[in-house]
mmCIF file of C-alpha atoms and ligand atoms in Angstrom:
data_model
loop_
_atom_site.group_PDB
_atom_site.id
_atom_site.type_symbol
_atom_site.label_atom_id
_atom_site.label_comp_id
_atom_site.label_asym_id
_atom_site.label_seq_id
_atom_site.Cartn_x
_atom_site.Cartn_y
_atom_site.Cartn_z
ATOM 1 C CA UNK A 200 -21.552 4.495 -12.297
ATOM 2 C CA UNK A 201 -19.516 1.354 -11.280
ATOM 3 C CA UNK A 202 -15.951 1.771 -9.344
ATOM 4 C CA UNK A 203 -13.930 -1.527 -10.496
ATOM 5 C CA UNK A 204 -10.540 -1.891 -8.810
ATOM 6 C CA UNK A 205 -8.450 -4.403 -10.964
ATOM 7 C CA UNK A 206 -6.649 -6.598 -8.704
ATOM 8 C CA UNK A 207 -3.633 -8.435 -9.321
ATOM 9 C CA UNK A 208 -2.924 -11.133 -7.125
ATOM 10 C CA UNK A 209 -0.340 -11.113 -4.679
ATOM 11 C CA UNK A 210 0.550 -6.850 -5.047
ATOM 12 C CA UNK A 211 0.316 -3.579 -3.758
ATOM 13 C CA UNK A 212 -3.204 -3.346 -4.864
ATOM 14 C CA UNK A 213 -4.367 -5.182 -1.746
ATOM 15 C CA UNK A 214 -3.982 -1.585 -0.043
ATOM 16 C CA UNK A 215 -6.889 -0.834 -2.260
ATOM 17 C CA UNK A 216 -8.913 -3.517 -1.349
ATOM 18 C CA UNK A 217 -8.083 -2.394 1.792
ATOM 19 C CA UNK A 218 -8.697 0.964 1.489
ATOM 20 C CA UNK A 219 -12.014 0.672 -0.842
ATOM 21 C CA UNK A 220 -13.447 -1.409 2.442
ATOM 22 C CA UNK A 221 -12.446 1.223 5.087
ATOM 23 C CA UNK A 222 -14.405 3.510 2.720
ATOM 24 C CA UNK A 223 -17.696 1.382 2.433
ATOM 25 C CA UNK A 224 -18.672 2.533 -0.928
ATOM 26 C CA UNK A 225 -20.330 0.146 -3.623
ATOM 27 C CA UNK A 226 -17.163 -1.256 -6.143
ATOM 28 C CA UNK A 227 -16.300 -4.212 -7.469
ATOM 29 C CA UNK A 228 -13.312 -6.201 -7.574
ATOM 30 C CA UNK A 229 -11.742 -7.552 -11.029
ATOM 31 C CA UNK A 230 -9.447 -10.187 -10.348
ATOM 32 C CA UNK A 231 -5.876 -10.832 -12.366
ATOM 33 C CA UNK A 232 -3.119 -13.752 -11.607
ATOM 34 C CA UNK A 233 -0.162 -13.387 -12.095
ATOM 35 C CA UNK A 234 1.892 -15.045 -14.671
ATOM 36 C CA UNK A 235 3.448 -18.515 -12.927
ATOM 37 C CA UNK A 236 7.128 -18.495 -15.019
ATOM 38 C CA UNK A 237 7.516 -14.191 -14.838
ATOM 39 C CA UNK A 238 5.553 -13.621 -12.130
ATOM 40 C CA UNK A 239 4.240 -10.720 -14.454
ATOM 41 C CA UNK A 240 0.924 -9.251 -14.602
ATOM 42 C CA UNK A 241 -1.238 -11.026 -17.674
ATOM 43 C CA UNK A 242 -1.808 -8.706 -20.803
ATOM 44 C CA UNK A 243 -5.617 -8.246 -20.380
ATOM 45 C CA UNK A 244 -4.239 -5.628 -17.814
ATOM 46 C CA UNK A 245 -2.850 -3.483 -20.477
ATOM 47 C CA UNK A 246 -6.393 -3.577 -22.678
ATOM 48 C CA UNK A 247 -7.216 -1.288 -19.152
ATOM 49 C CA UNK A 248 -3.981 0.960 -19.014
ATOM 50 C CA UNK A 249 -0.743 0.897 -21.520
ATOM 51 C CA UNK A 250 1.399 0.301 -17.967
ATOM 52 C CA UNK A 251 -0.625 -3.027 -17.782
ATOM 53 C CA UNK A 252 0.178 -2.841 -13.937
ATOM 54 C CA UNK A 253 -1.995 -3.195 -11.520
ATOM 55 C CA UNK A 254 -3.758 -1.463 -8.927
ATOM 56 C CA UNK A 255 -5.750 0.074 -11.634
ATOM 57 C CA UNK A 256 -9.487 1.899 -10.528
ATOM 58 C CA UNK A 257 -11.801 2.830 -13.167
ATOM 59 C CA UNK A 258 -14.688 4.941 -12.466
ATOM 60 C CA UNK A 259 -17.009 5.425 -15.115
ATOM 61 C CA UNK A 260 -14.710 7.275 -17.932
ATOM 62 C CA UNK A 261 -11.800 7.815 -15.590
ATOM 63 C CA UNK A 262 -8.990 5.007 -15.645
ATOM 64 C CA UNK A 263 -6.109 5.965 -12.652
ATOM 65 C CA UNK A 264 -3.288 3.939 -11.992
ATOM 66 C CA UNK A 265 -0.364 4.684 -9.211
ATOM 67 C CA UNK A 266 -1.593 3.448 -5.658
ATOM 68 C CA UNK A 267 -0.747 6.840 -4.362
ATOM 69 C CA UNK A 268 -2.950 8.679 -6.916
ATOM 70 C CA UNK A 269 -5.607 6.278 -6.343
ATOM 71 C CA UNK A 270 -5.676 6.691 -3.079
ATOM 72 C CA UNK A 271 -5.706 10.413 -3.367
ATOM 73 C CA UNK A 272 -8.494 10.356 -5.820
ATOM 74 C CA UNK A 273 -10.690 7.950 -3.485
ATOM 75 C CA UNK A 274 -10.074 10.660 -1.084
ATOM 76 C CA UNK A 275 -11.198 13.220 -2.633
ATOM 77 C CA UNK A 276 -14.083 12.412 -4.640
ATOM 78 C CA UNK A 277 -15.952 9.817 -1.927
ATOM 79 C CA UNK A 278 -14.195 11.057 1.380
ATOM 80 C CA UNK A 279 -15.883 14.480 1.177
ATOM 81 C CA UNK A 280 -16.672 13.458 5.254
ATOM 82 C CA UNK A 281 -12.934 13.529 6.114
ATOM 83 C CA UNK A 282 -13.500 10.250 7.992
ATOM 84 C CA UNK A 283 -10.458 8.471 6.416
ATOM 85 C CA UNK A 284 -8.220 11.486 5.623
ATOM 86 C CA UNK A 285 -7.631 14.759 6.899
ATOM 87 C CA UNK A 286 -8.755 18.262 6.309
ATOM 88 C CA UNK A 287 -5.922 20.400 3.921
ATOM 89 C CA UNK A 288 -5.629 22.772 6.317
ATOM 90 C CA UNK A 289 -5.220 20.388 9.702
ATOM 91 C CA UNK A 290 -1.904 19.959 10.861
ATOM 92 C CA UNK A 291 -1.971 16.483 10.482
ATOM 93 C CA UNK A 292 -2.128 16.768 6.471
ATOM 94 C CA UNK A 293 1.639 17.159 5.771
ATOM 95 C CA UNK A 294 2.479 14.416 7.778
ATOM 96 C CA UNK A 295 -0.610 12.232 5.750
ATOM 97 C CA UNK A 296 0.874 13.290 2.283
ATOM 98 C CA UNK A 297 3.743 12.503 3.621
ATOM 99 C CA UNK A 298 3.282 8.624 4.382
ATOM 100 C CA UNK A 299 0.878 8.169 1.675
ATOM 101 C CA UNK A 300 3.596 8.324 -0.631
ATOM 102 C CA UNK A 301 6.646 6.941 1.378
ATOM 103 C CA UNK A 302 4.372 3.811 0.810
ATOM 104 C CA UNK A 303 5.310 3.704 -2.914
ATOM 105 C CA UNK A 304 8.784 5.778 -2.575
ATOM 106 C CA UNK A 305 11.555 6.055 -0.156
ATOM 107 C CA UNK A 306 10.705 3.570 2.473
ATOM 108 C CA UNK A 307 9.343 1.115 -0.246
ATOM 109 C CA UNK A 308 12.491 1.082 -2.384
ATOM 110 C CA UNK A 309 14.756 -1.067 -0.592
ATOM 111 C CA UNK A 310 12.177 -3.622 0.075
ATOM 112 C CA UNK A 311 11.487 -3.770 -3.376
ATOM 113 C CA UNK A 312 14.817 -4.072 -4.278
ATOM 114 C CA UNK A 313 15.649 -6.714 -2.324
ATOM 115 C CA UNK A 314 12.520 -9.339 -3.847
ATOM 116 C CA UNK A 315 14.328 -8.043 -7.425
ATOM 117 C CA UNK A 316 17.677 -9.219 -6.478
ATOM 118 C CA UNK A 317 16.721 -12.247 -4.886
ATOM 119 C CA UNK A 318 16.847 -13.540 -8.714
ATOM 120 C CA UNK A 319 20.709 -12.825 -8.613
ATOM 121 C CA UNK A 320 23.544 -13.826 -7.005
ATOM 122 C CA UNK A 321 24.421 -11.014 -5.028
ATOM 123 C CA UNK A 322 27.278 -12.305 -3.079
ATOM 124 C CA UNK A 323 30.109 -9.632 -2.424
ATOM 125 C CA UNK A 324 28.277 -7.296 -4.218
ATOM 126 C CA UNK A 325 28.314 -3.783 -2.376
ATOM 127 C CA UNK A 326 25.207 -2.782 -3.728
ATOM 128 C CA UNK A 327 24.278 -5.690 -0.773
ATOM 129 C CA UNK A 328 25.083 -3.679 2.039
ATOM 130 C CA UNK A 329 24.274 -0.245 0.635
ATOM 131 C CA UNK A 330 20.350 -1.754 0.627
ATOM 132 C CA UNK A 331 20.642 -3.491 3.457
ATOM 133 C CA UNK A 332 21.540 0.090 5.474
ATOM 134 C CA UNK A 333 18.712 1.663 3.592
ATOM 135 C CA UNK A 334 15.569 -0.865 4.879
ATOM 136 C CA UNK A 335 17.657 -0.275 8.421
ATOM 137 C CA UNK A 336 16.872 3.221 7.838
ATOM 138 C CA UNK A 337 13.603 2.995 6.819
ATOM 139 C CA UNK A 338 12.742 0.657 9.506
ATOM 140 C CA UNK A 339 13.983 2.710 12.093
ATOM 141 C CA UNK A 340 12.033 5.633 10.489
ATOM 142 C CA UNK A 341 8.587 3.786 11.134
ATOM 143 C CA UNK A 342 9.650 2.978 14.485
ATOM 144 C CA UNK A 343 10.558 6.164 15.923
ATOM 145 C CA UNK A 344 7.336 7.243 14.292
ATOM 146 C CA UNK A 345 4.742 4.664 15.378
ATOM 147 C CA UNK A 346 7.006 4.935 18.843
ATOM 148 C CA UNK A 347 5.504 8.644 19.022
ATOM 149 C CA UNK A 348 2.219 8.187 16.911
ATOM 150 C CA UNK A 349 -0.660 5.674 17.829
ATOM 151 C CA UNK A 350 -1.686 6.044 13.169
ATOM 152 C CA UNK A 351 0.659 7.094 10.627
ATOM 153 C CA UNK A 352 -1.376 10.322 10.246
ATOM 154 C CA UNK A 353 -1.302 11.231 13.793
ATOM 155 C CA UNK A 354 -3.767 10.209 16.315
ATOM 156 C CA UNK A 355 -6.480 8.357 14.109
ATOM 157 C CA UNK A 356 -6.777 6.187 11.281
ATOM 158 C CA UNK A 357 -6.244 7.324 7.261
ATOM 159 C CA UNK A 358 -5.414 6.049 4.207
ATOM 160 C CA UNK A 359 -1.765 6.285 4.627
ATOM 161 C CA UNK A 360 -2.200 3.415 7.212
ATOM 162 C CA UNK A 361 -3.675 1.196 4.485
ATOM 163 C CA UNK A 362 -0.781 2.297 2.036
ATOM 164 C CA UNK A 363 2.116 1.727 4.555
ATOM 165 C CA UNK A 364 0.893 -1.659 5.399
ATOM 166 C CA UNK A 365 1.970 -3.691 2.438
ATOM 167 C CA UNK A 366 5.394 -3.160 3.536
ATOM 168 C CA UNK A 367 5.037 -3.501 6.931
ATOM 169 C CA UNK A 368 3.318 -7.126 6.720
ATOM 170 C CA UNK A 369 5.428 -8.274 4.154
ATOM 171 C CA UNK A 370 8.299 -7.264 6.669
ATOM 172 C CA UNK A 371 6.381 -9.370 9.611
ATOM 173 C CA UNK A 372 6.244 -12.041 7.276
ATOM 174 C CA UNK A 373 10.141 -12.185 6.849
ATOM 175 C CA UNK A 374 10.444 -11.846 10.837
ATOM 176 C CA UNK A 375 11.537 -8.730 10.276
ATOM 177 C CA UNK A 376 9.595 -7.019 13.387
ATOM 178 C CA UNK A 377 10.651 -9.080 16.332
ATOM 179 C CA UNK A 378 12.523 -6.153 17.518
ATOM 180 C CA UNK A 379 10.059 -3.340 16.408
ATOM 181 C CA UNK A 380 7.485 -3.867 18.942
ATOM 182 C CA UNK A 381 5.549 0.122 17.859
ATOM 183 C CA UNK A 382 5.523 -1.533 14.479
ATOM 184 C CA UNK A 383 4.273 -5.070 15.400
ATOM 185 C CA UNK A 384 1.935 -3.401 17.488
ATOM 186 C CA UNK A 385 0.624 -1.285 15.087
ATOM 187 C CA UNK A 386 0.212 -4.260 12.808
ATOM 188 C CA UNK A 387 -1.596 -5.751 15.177
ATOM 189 C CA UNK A 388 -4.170 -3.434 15.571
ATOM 190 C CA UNK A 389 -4.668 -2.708 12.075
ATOM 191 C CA UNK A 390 -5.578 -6.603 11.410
ATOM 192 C CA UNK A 391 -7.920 -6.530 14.224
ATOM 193 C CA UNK A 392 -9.812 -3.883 11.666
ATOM 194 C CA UNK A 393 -13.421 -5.207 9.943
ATOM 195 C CA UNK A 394 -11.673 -4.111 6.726
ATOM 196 C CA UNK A 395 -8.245 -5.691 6.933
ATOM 197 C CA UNK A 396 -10.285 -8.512 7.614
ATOM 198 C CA UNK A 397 -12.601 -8.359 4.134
ATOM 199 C CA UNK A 398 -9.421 -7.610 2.188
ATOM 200 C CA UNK A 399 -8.088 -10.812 3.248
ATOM 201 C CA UNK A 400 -11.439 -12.389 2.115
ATOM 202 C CA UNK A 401 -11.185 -10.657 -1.018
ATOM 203 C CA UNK A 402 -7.962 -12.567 -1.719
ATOM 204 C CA UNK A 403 -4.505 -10.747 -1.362
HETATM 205 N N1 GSH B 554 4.043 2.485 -8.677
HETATM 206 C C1 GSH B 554 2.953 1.626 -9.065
HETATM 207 C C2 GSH B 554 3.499 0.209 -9.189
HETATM 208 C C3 GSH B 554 2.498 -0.761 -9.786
HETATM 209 C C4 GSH B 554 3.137 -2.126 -9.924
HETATM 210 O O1 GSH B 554 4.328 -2.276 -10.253
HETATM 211 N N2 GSH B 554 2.328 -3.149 -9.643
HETATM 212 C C5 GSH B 554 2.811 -4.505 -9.711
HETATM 213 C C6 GSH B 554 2.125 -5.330 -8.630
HETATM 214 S S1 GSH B 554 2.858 -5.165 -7.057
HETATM 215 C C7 GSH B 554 2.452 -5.152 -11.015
HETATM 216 O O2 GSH B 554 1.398 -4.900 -11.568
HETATM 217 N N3 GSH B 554 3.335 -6.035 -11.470
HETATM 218 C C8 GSH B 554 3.078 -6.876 -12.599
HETATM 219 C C9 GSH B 554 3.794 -6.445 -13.848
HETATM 220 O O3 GSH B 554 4.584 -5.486 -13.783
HETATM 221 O O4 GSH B 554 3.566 -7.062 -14.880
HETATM 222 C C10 GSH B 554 1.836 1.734 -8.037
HETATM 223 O O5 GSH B 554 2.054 2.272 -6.955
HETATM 224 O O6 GSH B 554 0.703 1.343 -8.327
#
């Protein structure tokens, strides 16, 4: 049975590529560009899922979309060692679920916002301000916790690290970390990875 991760270019899915290298397991990688006037995904996507977003996995009959699902699903069905997640019943688990899902909610959403309203002229607008206080707030979140936690998990490496890091190097990549040295250092240490590494082969 084949795992195929469809890839669009330049989106979350890298933190499948990502992840899907951290986990070692034979997959391969379908690759999608996005449209150069919408920037939208291309409609051979939706022939795989009626969202037509992408990541998408397939695995044999199963098609799952949602990075967090996916992630979770990777987890447990190929995990089953616990090397890249932990047990349900560790401590650490909350605080796993936890991150691998601010990835795609609360700490995502202002970012997210922000590329959406770059199209518009936002000037005066108090919507402005109201997003600019929440990515303060969700910054400051991920410092205080890398500040207290060498891995978003805890004290080693999960999946939740993959999933966060979108964000966080799209962030360095606006000079957005020059004063969040836990989160530039964490950065740092997850590019030094063999696996960050691949998924920047791979083509983000
Ligand atoms: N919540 C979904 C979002 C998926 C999503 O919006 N993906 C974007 C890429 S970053 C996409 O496919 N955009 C192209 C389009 O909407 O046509 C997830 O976590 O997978």
């Amino acid at each position: 049975m084949t795992l195929t991760l469809h890839h669009l270019n330049a989106s979350r899915s890298q933190r499948i590529v990502w992840l899907l290298a951290e986990l070692g397991v034979p997959h391969e990688i379908v690759h999608y560009k996005r449209d150069e006037t919408t920037n939208l995904a291309p409609p051979d996507l939706l022939k795989i899922h009626p969202m037509g977003k992408s990541p998408l996995l397939e695995d044999g009959d199963v098609v799952i979309a949602e990075t967090g699902a996916i992630a979770e699903y990777l987890m447990g069905k190929y995990d089953t060692a616990y090397q890249l997640h932990p047990r349900p019943n560790s401590p650490e688990f909350p605080r796993y679920l936890e991150w691998l899902h601010a990835a795609e909610g609360a700490v995502f959403l202002p970012g997210l916002l922000q590329v959406y309203f770059r199209r518009v002229d936002m000037t005066g607008n108090p919507v402005e301000a109201m997003m600019a206080a929440e990515r303060e707030k969700a910054a400051s979140t991920i410092e205080a916790h890398l500040s207290k936690y060498a891995y978003f998990a805890g004290e080693r490496f999960t999946a939740a690290d993959c999933l966060m890091g979108f964000q966080i190097q799209m962030a360095d990549s606006m000079g957005a970390l020059a004063n969040r040295p836990a989160t530039k250092a964490w950065l740092e240490k997850m590019r030094a990875r063999p696996a960050y590494k691949e998924m920047l082969k791979v083509g983000i």
